[in-house]
Amino acid sequence: MPFVRLISLCLFLLFLSGCFSYSGKDTAVEILNVSYDPTREFYREYNAWFEKKAFERTGKHVRILQSHGASGKQARFVIDGLEAHVVTLALAYDIDAIAQKSGSLSKDWQTRLPFASAPYTSTIVFLVRKGNPRNIQDWNDLIKPGVQVITPSPMTSGGARWNYLAAWGYAWLISLEKRGVILSAITEDERRQADEDAFSFVSALFRNVPVLDSGARAATTTFARRGIGDALVTWENEALLAMKSLPGKALEIITPSISILTEPVVAKVDEVTARRQTDALAQSYLEMLYSPEGQAMAARHHFRPRHMEFVNAEDKNQFPDLHLFTLEELFTDWQTAHKNHFSETGSFNKIYQSLYSLENQ
């Protein structure tokens, strides 16, 4: 392990031990959920509810410890030794990486829970200033000259990768539409042309990004609290939370015509739960996310639940209908998406290197 990463992990572990230190007389069972930035408020409520339910059922005290950060960074912490009992991350690729590089959970982890281990979903929307002074209505407005767009870095943030793929998918589908191409009958030449159009579009979008934060919550802070940028590209749940928690900042949500179905995923880290004898508890913790209470709670925190029948009318109304495509429809799977877009030879690295070279000429 590189020395800098080792020091970072040690400091992180010390931080956790300092935040969650208990007396020797405390016999509560503890499990650690390593999650990503925009789930902080949801899991704060869910953890308290689950702890109460666990005590009612077993008579034993349970404490859920929580860690948040950019999804990719959180995955690396777990790979480097952070003993997560469960991981609830922004994208399946990050949990796949934990499975492949640490061997601490099975590679078939997505088959263990309903909906491929994604108990709630979201999508990507825009947050703009009150009155929408730049008249931003759809993705194409984000590439106009002079428009500043805030999004975190796809190199560290799972949410940023969803943002990137949402923009790419929009441009790709519009390219097909303009040329009258049907997706089910697309040729290789037509696919290549759509890829070129999407690459140009996303390059133009990132040309309008003045700063790349490490995670979704940091990007929200940059836009909403620091006042930088004309539009924030972000999770729908993060945008709705910002609207509720920062009313004085005068923000509006813009829902684009086309976006991606984002599917945050959850998994039990088998090696840790077996060694710590918390396997059943961790499994229950994840399964209860699909319960009526868990689904209603997810909706209250602006995630789109898998079971909308458990949600009251007011919470249902916060989710507008829009054209959502899935990652599988346009990008095959996360391994393919990573290779084509986020690896060292992927499209984002080419865009990033091109923009960095331009800035230093």
Tab-separated table of C-alpha atoms in Angstrom:
chain	number	residue	atom	x	y	z
A	1	MET	CA	0.000	0.000	0.000
A	2	PRO	CA	1.448	3.432	-0.922
A	3	PHE	CA	2.712	5.259	2.154
A	4	VAL	CA	0.389	8.280	1.738
A	5	ARG	CA	-2.675	6.052	1.456
A	6	LEU	CA	-1.539	4.071	4.511
A	7	ILE	CA	-1.211	7.259	6.577
A	8	SER	CA	-4.618	8.468	5.342
A	9	LEU	CA	-6.249	5.201	6.334
A	10	CYS	CA	-4.631	5.229	9.779
A	11	LEU	CA	-5.824	8.784	10.413
A	12	PHE	CA	-9.311	7.816	9.244
A	13	LEU	CA	-9.405	4.830	11.599
A	14	LEU	CA	-8.244	7.041	14.467
A	15	PHE	CA	-11.016	9.478	13.621
A	16	LEU	CA	-13.593	6.716	13.792
A	17	SER	CA	-12.279	5.395	17.093
A	18	GLY	CA	-12.373	8.885	18.554
A	19	CYS	CA	-15.927	9.527	17.415
A	20	PHE	CA	-17.266	6.180	18.551
A	21	SER	CA	-15.455	5.322	21.774
A	22	TYR	CA	-17.474	3.670	24.533
A	23	SER	CA	-16.728	2.500	28.073
A	24	GLY	CA	-15.697	-1.076	28.707
A	25	LYS	CA	-19.022	-1.708	30.421
A	26	ASP	CA	-20.919	-1.014	27.221
A	27	THR	CA	-21.863	-4.347	25.618
A	28	ALA	CA	-23.716	-3.010	22.577
A	29	VAL	CA	-23.074	-4.846	19.309
A	30	GLU	CA	-21.655	-2.470	16.723
A	31	ILE	CA	-21.623	-2.578	12.956
A	32	LEU	CA	-20.070	-0.020	10.621
A	33	ASN	CA	-21.858	1.172	7.485
A	34	VAL	CA	-19.441	2.765	5.014
A	35	SER	CA	-21.526	4.943	2.736
A	36	TYR	CA	-21.273	7.869	0.331
A	37	ASP	CA	-21.945	11.577	0.858
A	38	PRO	CA	-25.638	12.211	0.060
A	39	THR	CA	-26.959	9.437	2.339
A	40	ARG	CA	-25.951	11.132	5.608
A	41	GLU	CA	-29.393	12.347	6.626
A	42	PHE	CA	-31.216	9.204	5.484
A	43	TYR	CA	-29.002	6.785	7.396
A	44	ARG	CA	-29.020	8.984	10.478
A	45	GLU	CA	-32.777	8.378	10.748
A	46	TYR	CA	-32.662	4.788	9.496
A	47	ASN	CA	-29.929	3.790	11.944
A	48	ALA	CA	-31.843	5.136	14.946
A	49	TRP	CA	-34.978	3.299	13.798
A	50	PHE	CA	-33.078	0.051	13.182
A	51	GLU	CA	-31.339	0.186	16.572
A	52	LYS	CA	-34.725	0.520	18.259
A	53	LYS	CA	-36.228	-2.329	16.218
A	54	ALA	CA	-33.256	-4.586	16.928
A	55	PHE	CA	-33.610	-4.025	20.683
A	56	GLU	CA	-37.360	-4.692	20.540
A	57	ARG	CA	-36.770	-7.976	18.717
A	58	THR	CA	-33.713	-9.300	20.531
A	59	GLY	CA	-33.354	-7.340	23.769
A	60	LYS	CA	-29.789	-6.524	22.728
A	61	HIS	CA	-28.363	-3.050	22.240
A	62	VAL	CA	-27.103	-2.341	18.727
A	63	ARG	CA	-25.123	0.653	17.533
A	64	ILE	CA	-24.714	1.496	13.885
A	65	LEU	CA	-21.525	3.454	13.198
A	66	GLN	CA	-21.526	5.543	10.054
A	67	SER	CA	-18.846	6.744	7.639
A	68	HIS	CA	-19.439	9.059	4.675
A	69	GLY	CA	-17.316	10.387	1.836
A	70	ALA	CA	-16.908	10.232	-1.919
A	71	SER	CA	-17.974	6.759	-3.029
A	72	GLY	CA	-14.728	5.863	-4.786
A	73	LYS	CA	-12.642	6.990	-1.817
A	74	GLN	CA	-14.842	5.023	0.579
A	75	ALA	CA	-14.366	1.888	-1.504
A	76	ARG	CA	-10.589	2.365	-1.397
A	77	PHE	CA	-10.673	2.726	2.394
A	78	VAL	CA	-12.455	-0.627	2.647
A	79	ILE	CA	-10.023	-2.240	0.190
A	80	ASP	CA	-7.125	-0.874	2.275
A	81	GLY	CA	-8.457	-2.370	5.495
A	82	LEU	CA	-11.304	-0.298	6.953
A	83	GLU	CA	-13.527	-2.943	8.568
A	84	ALA	CA	-16.950	-2.145	7.137
A	85	HIS	CA	-19.699	-4.596	8.047
A	86	VAL	CA	-21.878	-3.223	5.247
A	87	VAL	CA	-21.208	-0.874	2.358
A	88	THR	CA	-23.917	1.343	0.865
A	89	LEU	CA	-22.236	3.061	-2.065
A	90	ALA	CA	-23.145	5.145	-5.091
A	91	LEU	CA	-22.448	2.584	-7.794
A	92	ALA	CA	-21.978	-1.128	-8.260
A	93	TYR	CA	-18.494	-0.641	-9.686
A	94	ASP	CA	-17.196	0.469	-6.284
A	95	ILE	CA	-18.493	-2.648	-4.523
A	96	ASP	CA	-17.238	-4.810	-7.387
A	97	ALA	CA	-13.798	-3.286	-6.775
A	98	ILE	CA	-13.970	-4.235	-3.081
A	99	ALA	CA	-14.934	-7.789	-4.009
A	100	GLN	CA	-12.186	-8.132	-6.586
A	101	LYS	CA	-9.310	-6.438	-4.757
A	102	SER	CA	-9.943	-7.470	-1.164
A	103	GLY	CA	-11.860	-10.732	-1.518
A	104	SER	CA	-13.919	-9.712	1.523
A	105	LEU	CA	-17.235	-10.395	-0.171
A	106	SER	CA	-18.462	-12.629	-2.951
A	107	LYS	CA	-18.444	-11.378	-6.531
A	108	ASP	CA	-22.113	-12.383	-6.829
A	109	TRP	CA	-23.125	-9.902	-4.115
A	110	GLN	CA	-25.777	-8.264	-6.328
A	111	THR	CA	-27.798	-11.483	-6.460
A	112	ARG	CA	-28.402	-11.536	-2.700
A	113	LEU	CA	-31.032	-8.801	-2.384
A	114	PRO	CA	-33.959	-7.641	-4.538
A	115	PHE	CA	-33.490	-5.254	-7.457
A	116	ALA	CA	-29.821	-6.236	-7.821
A	117	SER	CA	-29.131	-4.995	-4.279
A	118	ALA	CA	-30.377	-1.468	-5.018
A	119	PRO	CA	-33.188	-0.783	-2.491
A	120	TYR	CA	-33.798	2.779	-3.702
A	121	THR	CA	-32.939	4.832	-6.777
A	122	SER	CA	-32.513	8.440	-7.828
A	123	THR	CA	-31.670	10.364	-10.979
A	124	ILE	CA	-29.626	13.379	-12.059
A	125	VAL	CA	-31.104	16.890	-12.118
A	126	PHE	CA	-29.900	20.501	-12.040
A	127	LEU	CA	-29.970	23.036	-9.222
A	128	VAL	CA	-30.019	26.683	-10.344
A	129	ARG	CA	-30.348	30.127	-8.745
A	130	LYS	CA	-33.803	31.502	-7.980
A	131	GLY	CA	-35.452	32.810	-11.109
A	132	ASN	CA	-33.116	30.698	-13.266
A	133	PRO	CA	-31.236	33.771	-14.594
A	134	ARG	CA	-29.327	31.689	-17.169
A	135	ASN	CA	-32.588	30.096	-18.418
A	136	ILE	CA	-31.206	26.581	-18.032
A	137	GLN	CA	-33.875	24.070	-19.084
A	138	ASP	CA	-31.983	21.053	-20.411
A	139	TRP	CA	-28.537	19.539	-20.881
A	140	ASN	CA	-27.784	21.571	-24.013
A	141	ASP	CA	-28.026	24.785	-21.973
A	142	LEU	CA	-25.058	23.659	-19.852
A	143	ILE	CA	-22.624	23.937	-22.761
A	144	LYS	CA	-23.470	27.546	-23.655
A	145	PRO	CA	-20.540	29.976	-23.446
A	146	GLY	CA	-20.226	31.668	-20.073
A	147	VAL	CA	-22.362	29.177	-18.141
A	148	GLN	CA	-20.515	27.804	-15.107
A	149	VAL	CA	-21.399	24.210	-14.221
A	150	ILE	CA	-20.584	22.600	-10.876
A	151	THR	CA	-20.072	18.837	-10.719
A	152	PRO	CA	-17.652	16.721	-8.679
A	153	SER	CA	-14.794	14.782	-10.224
A	154	PRO	CA	-15.578	11.395	-11.813
A	155	MET	CA	-12.127	10.296	-10.635
A	156	THR	CA	-13.309	10.199	-7.003
A	157	SER	CA	-17.097	10.581	-6.905
A	158	GLY	CA	-19.681	7.956	-7.773
A	159	GLY	CA	-22.280	10.683	-8.158
A	160	ALA	CA	-20.025	12.455	-10.646
A	161	ARG	CA	-19.827	9.300	-12.733
A	162	TRP	CA	-23.603	9.166	-12.830
A	163	ASN	CA	-23.599	12.874	-13.828
A	164	TYR	CA	-21.129	12.163	-16.604
A	165	LEU	CA	-23.056	9.167	-17.935
A	166	ALA	CA	-26.346	11.085	-17.773
A	167	ALA	CA	-24.857	13.872	-19.920
A	168	TRP	CA	-23.237	11.376	-22.286
A	169	GLY	CA	-26.492	9.404	-22.607
A	170	TYR	CA	-28.495	12.548	-23.355
A	171	ALA	CA	-26.108	13.614	-26.121
A	172	TRP	CA	-25.909	10.057	-27.467
A	173	LEU	CA	-29.688	9.633	-27.685
A	174	ILE	CA	-30.186	13.091	-29.206
A	175	SER	CA	-27.561	12.239	-31.817
A	176	LEU	CA	-29.552	9.146	-32.804
A	177	GLU	CA	-32.819	11.080	-32.803
A	178	LYS	CA	-31.483	13.798	-35.095
A	179	ARG	CA	-30.347	11.193	-37.614
A	180	GLY	CA	-33.489	9.084	-37.342
A	181	VAL	CA	-31.609	6.077	-35.974
A	182	ILE	CA	-33.507	3.433	-33.994
A	183	LEU	CA	-31.504	2.101	-31.031
A	184	SER	CA	-32.600	-1.496	-31.573
A	185	ALA	CA	-31.318	-1.408	-35.165
A	186	ILE	CA	-28.190	0.726	-34.742
A	187	THR	CA	-25.156	-0.076	-36.897
A	188	GLU	CA	-21.531	0.140	-35.790
A	189	ASP	CA	-20.986	3.259	-37.926
A	190	GLU	CA	-24.038	4.918	-36.370
A	191	ARG	CA	-22.859	3.967	-32.898
A	192	ARG	CA	-19.421	5.410	-33.616
A	193	GLN	CA	-20.968	8.686	-34.802
A	194	ALA	CA	-23.145	8.898	-31.677
A	195	ASP	CA	-20.058	8.292	-29.522
A	196	GLU	CA	-18.211	11.113	-31.287
A	197	ASP	CA	-21.157	13.479	-30.814
A	198	ALA	CA	-21.438	12.565	-27.134
A	199	PHE	CA	-17.684	13.013	-26.603
A	200	SER	CA	-17.844	16.506	-28.110
A	201	PHE	CA	-20.871	17.394	-25.998
A	202	VAL	CA	-19.390	16.208	-22.681
A	203	SER	CA	-16.078	17.902	-23.529
A	204	ALA	CA	-17.959	21.178	-23.986
A	205	LEU	CA	-19.775	20.649	-20.683
A	206	PHE	CA	-16.575	20.077	-18.694
A	207	ARG	CA	-15.044	23.112	-20.378
A	208	ASN	CA	-17.648	25.057	-18.369
A	209	VAL	CA	-16.715	23.416	-15.025
A	210	PRO	CA	-14.529	25.812	-12.962
A	211	VAL	CA	-13.758	23.405	-10.101
A	212	LEU	CA	-13.937	19.636	-9.571
A	213	ASP	CA	-14.796	18.768	-5.974
A	214	SER	CA	-14.102	15.277	-4.627
A	215	GLY	CA	-17.710	14.371	-3.821
A	216	ALA	CA	-21.362	15.283	-4.315
A	217	ARG	CA	-21.800	16.971	-0.934
A	218	ALA	CA	-18.673	19.102	-1.464
A	219	ALA	CA	-20.028	20.176	-4.855
A	220	THR	CA	-23.342	21.152	-3.241
A	221	THR	CA	-21.418	23.267	-0.720
A	222	THR	CA	-19.455	24.947	-3.516
A	223	PHE	CA	-22.656	25.852	-5.357
A	224	ALA	CA	-25.155	26.543	-2.582
A	225	ARG	CA	-22.988	27.943	0.217
A	226	ARG	CA	-20.007	29.419	-1.598
A	227	GLY	CA	-22.151	30.786	-4.430
A	228	ILE	CA	-19.966	29.471	-7.266
A	229	GLY	CA	-21.531	28.466	-10.578
A	230	ASP	CA	-24.796	28.884	-12.467
A	231	ALA	CA	-25.950	25.253	-12.289
A	232	LEU	CA	-25.175	22.260	-10.109
A	233	VAL	CA	-25.486	18.823	-11.706
A	234	THR	CA	-26.382	16.468	-8.901
A	235	TRP	CA	-28.472	13.650	-7.486
A	236	GLU	CA	-32.193	14.433	-7.339
A	237	ASN	CA	-32.223	13.594	-3.629
A	238	GLU	CA	-29.296	15.954	-2.980
A	239	ALA	CA	-31.030	18.761	-4.870
A	240	LEU	CA	-34.283	18.281	-2.943
A	241	LEU	CA	-32.386	18.227	0.350
A	242	ALA	CA	-30.587	21.454	-0.549
A	243	MET	CA	-33.920	23.088	-1.346
A	244	LYS	CA	-35.268	22.083	2.055
A	245	SER	CA	-32.210	22.742	4.193
A	246	LEU	CA	-31.042	25.954	2.505
A	247	PRO	CA	-34.255	27.920	1.862
A	248	GLY	CA	-32.484	31.212	2.307
A	249	LYS	CA	-30.178	30.428	-0.609
A	250	ALA	CA	-33.033	30.821	-3.139
A	251	LEU	CA	-32.528	27.778	-5.341
A	252	GLU	CA	-34.666	25.996	-7.943
A	253	ILE	CA	-34.616	22.463	-9.348
A	254	ILE	CA	-34.631	21.925	-13.100
A	255	THR	CA	-35.540	18.435	-14.306
A	256	PRO	CA	-33.962	17.704	-17.716
A	257	SER	CA	-35.898	16.026	-20.517
A	258	ILE	CA	-33.700	12.911	-20.374
A	259	SER	CA	-31.653	11.511	-17.502
A	260	ILE	CA	-30.274	8.276	-16.117
A	261	LEU	CA	-31.784	5.959	-13.524
A	262	THR	CA	-29.171	6.008	-10.766
A	263	GLU	CA	-29.041	2.894	-8.609
A	264	PRO	CA	-27.061	3.132	-5.362
A	265	VAL	CA	-26.264	-0.354	-4.074
A	266	VAL	CA	-25.739	-2.115	-0.747
A	267	ALA	CA	-23.804	-5.204	0.324
A	268	LYS	CA	-22.658	-7.136	3.384
A	269	VAL	CA	-18.892	-7.535	3.780
A	270	ASP	CA	-18.788	-11.272	4.506
A	271	GLU	CA	-15.245	-11.567	5.814
A	272	VAL	CA	-15.807	-8.878	8.450
A	273	THR	CA	-19.284	-9.978	9.558
A	274	ALA	CA	-18.173	-13.609	9.875
A	275	ARG	CA	-15.148	-12.698	11.952
A	276	ARG	CA	-17.077	-10.209	14.089
A	277	GLN	CA	-20.073	-12.565	14.412
A	278	THR	CA	-22.441	-9.913	13.088
A	279	ASP	CA	-23.537	-11.677	9.912
A	280	ALA	CA	-27.239	-12.005	10.760
A	281	LEU	CA	-27.399	-8.474	12.124
A	282	ALA	CA	-25.773	-6.955	9.031
A	283	GLN	CA	-28.030	-8.984	6.738
A	284	SER	CA	-31.109	-7.781	8.621
A	285	TYR	CA	-29.848	-4.197	8.443
A	286	LEU	CA	-29.805	-4.386	4.648
A	287	GLU	CA	-33.029	-6.371	4.265
A	288	MET	CA	-34.970	-3.848	6.362
A	289	LEU	CA	-34.183	-1.183	3.766
A	290	TYR	CA	-36.839	-2.925	1.650
A	291	SER	CA	-39.431	-2.912	4.457
A	292	PRO	CA	-42.424	-0.530	4.350
A	293	GLU	CA	-40.743	1.653	6.995
A	294	GLY	CA	-37.390	1.634	5.212
A	295	GLN	CA	-38.939	2.500	1.859
A	296	ALA	CA	-41.068	5.301	3.328
A	297	MET	CA	-37.991	6.656	5.088
A	298	ALA	CA	-35.993	6.634	1.833
A	299	ALA	CA	-38.750	8.665	0.167
A	300	ARG	CA	-38.802	11.170	3.035
A	301	HIS	CA	-35.117	11.703	2.343
A	302	HIS	CA	-35.833	12.178	-1.372
A	303	PHE	CA	-34.674	8.814	-2.729
A	304	ARG	CA	-37.061	7.075	-5.128
A	305	PRO	CA	-38.194	3.905	-3.314
A	306	ARG	CA	-38.574	0.585	-5.109
A	307	HIS	CA	-42.011	0.154	-3.511
A	308	MET	CA	-43.903	3.388	-4.061
A	309	GLU	CA	-46.997	1.823	-2.468
A	310	PHE	CA	-45.387	2.307	0.951
A	311	VAL	CA	-45.038	6.075	0.428
A	312	ASN	CA	-47.574	8.777	1.275
A	313	ALA	CA	-48.984	11.043	-1.437
A	314	GLU	CA	-46.961	14.107	-0.430
A	315	ASP	CA	-43.665	12.268	-0.750
A	316	LYS	CA	-44.710	10.666	-4.055
A	317	ASN	CA	-45.399	14.080	-5.574
A	318	GLN	CA	-41.768	15.182	-5.210
A	319	PHE	CA	-40.703	12.783	-7.980
A	320	PRO	CA	-41.626	14.102	-11.470
A	321	ASP	CA	-41.913	11.778	-14.437
A	322	LEU	CA	-39.136	12.018	-17.003
A	323	HIS	CA	-37.448	9.898	-19.649
A	324	LEU	CA	-35.021	7.693	-17.710
A	325	PHE	CA	-32.574	5.340	-19.398
A	326	THR	CA	-30.634	2.692	-17.508
A	327	LEU	CA	-26.920	2.113	-17.436
A	328	GLU	CA	-27.419	-1.318	-19.019
A	329	GLU	CA	-29.373	0.117	-21.967
A	330	LEU	CA	-26.590	2.441	-23.096
A	331	PHE	CA	-23.377	1.295	-21.374
A	332	THR	CA	-23.820	-2.518	-20.972
A	333	ASP	CA	-22.614	-2.746	-17.350
A	334	TRP	CA	-20.352	-0.936	-14.890
A	335	GLN	CA	-17.228	-2.805	-15.924
A	336	THR	CA	-17.726	-1.748	-19.538
A	337	ALA	CA	-18.673	1.802	-18.542
A	338	HIS	CA	-15.534	2.086	-16.413
A	339	LYS	CA	-13.263	0.787	-19.151
A	340	ASN	CA	-14.742	3.064	-21.830
A	341	HIS	CA	-15.136	6.204	-19.743
A	342	PHE	CA	-13.247	6.219	-16.417
A	343	SER	CA	-10.116	4.133	-16.899
A	344	GLU	CA	-6.736	5.620	-17.797
A	345	THR	CA	-7.605	5.220	-21.485
A	346	GLY	CA	-11.262	6.184	-21.052
A	347	SER	CA	-13.081	9.182	-22.478
A	348	PHE	CA	-13.098	11.253	-19.277
A	349	ASN	CA	-9.330	11.011	-18.893
A	350	LYS	CA	-8.958	12.178	-22.494
A	351	ILE	CA	-11.273	15.118	-21.816
A	352	TYR	CA	-9.501	15.952	-18.553
A	353	GLN	CA	-6.036	15.804	-20.110
A	354	SER	CA	-7.164	17.936	-23.039
A	355	LEU	CA	-8.650	20.625	-20.796
A	356	TYR	CA	-5.619	20.555	-18.447
A	357	SER	CA	-3.277	20.981	-21.410
A	358	LEU	CA	-5.325	23.926	-22.702
A	359	GLU	CA	-5.205	25.642	-19.281
A	360	ASN	CA	-1.400	25.343	-19.147
A	361	GLN	CA	-0.613	26.515	-22.667
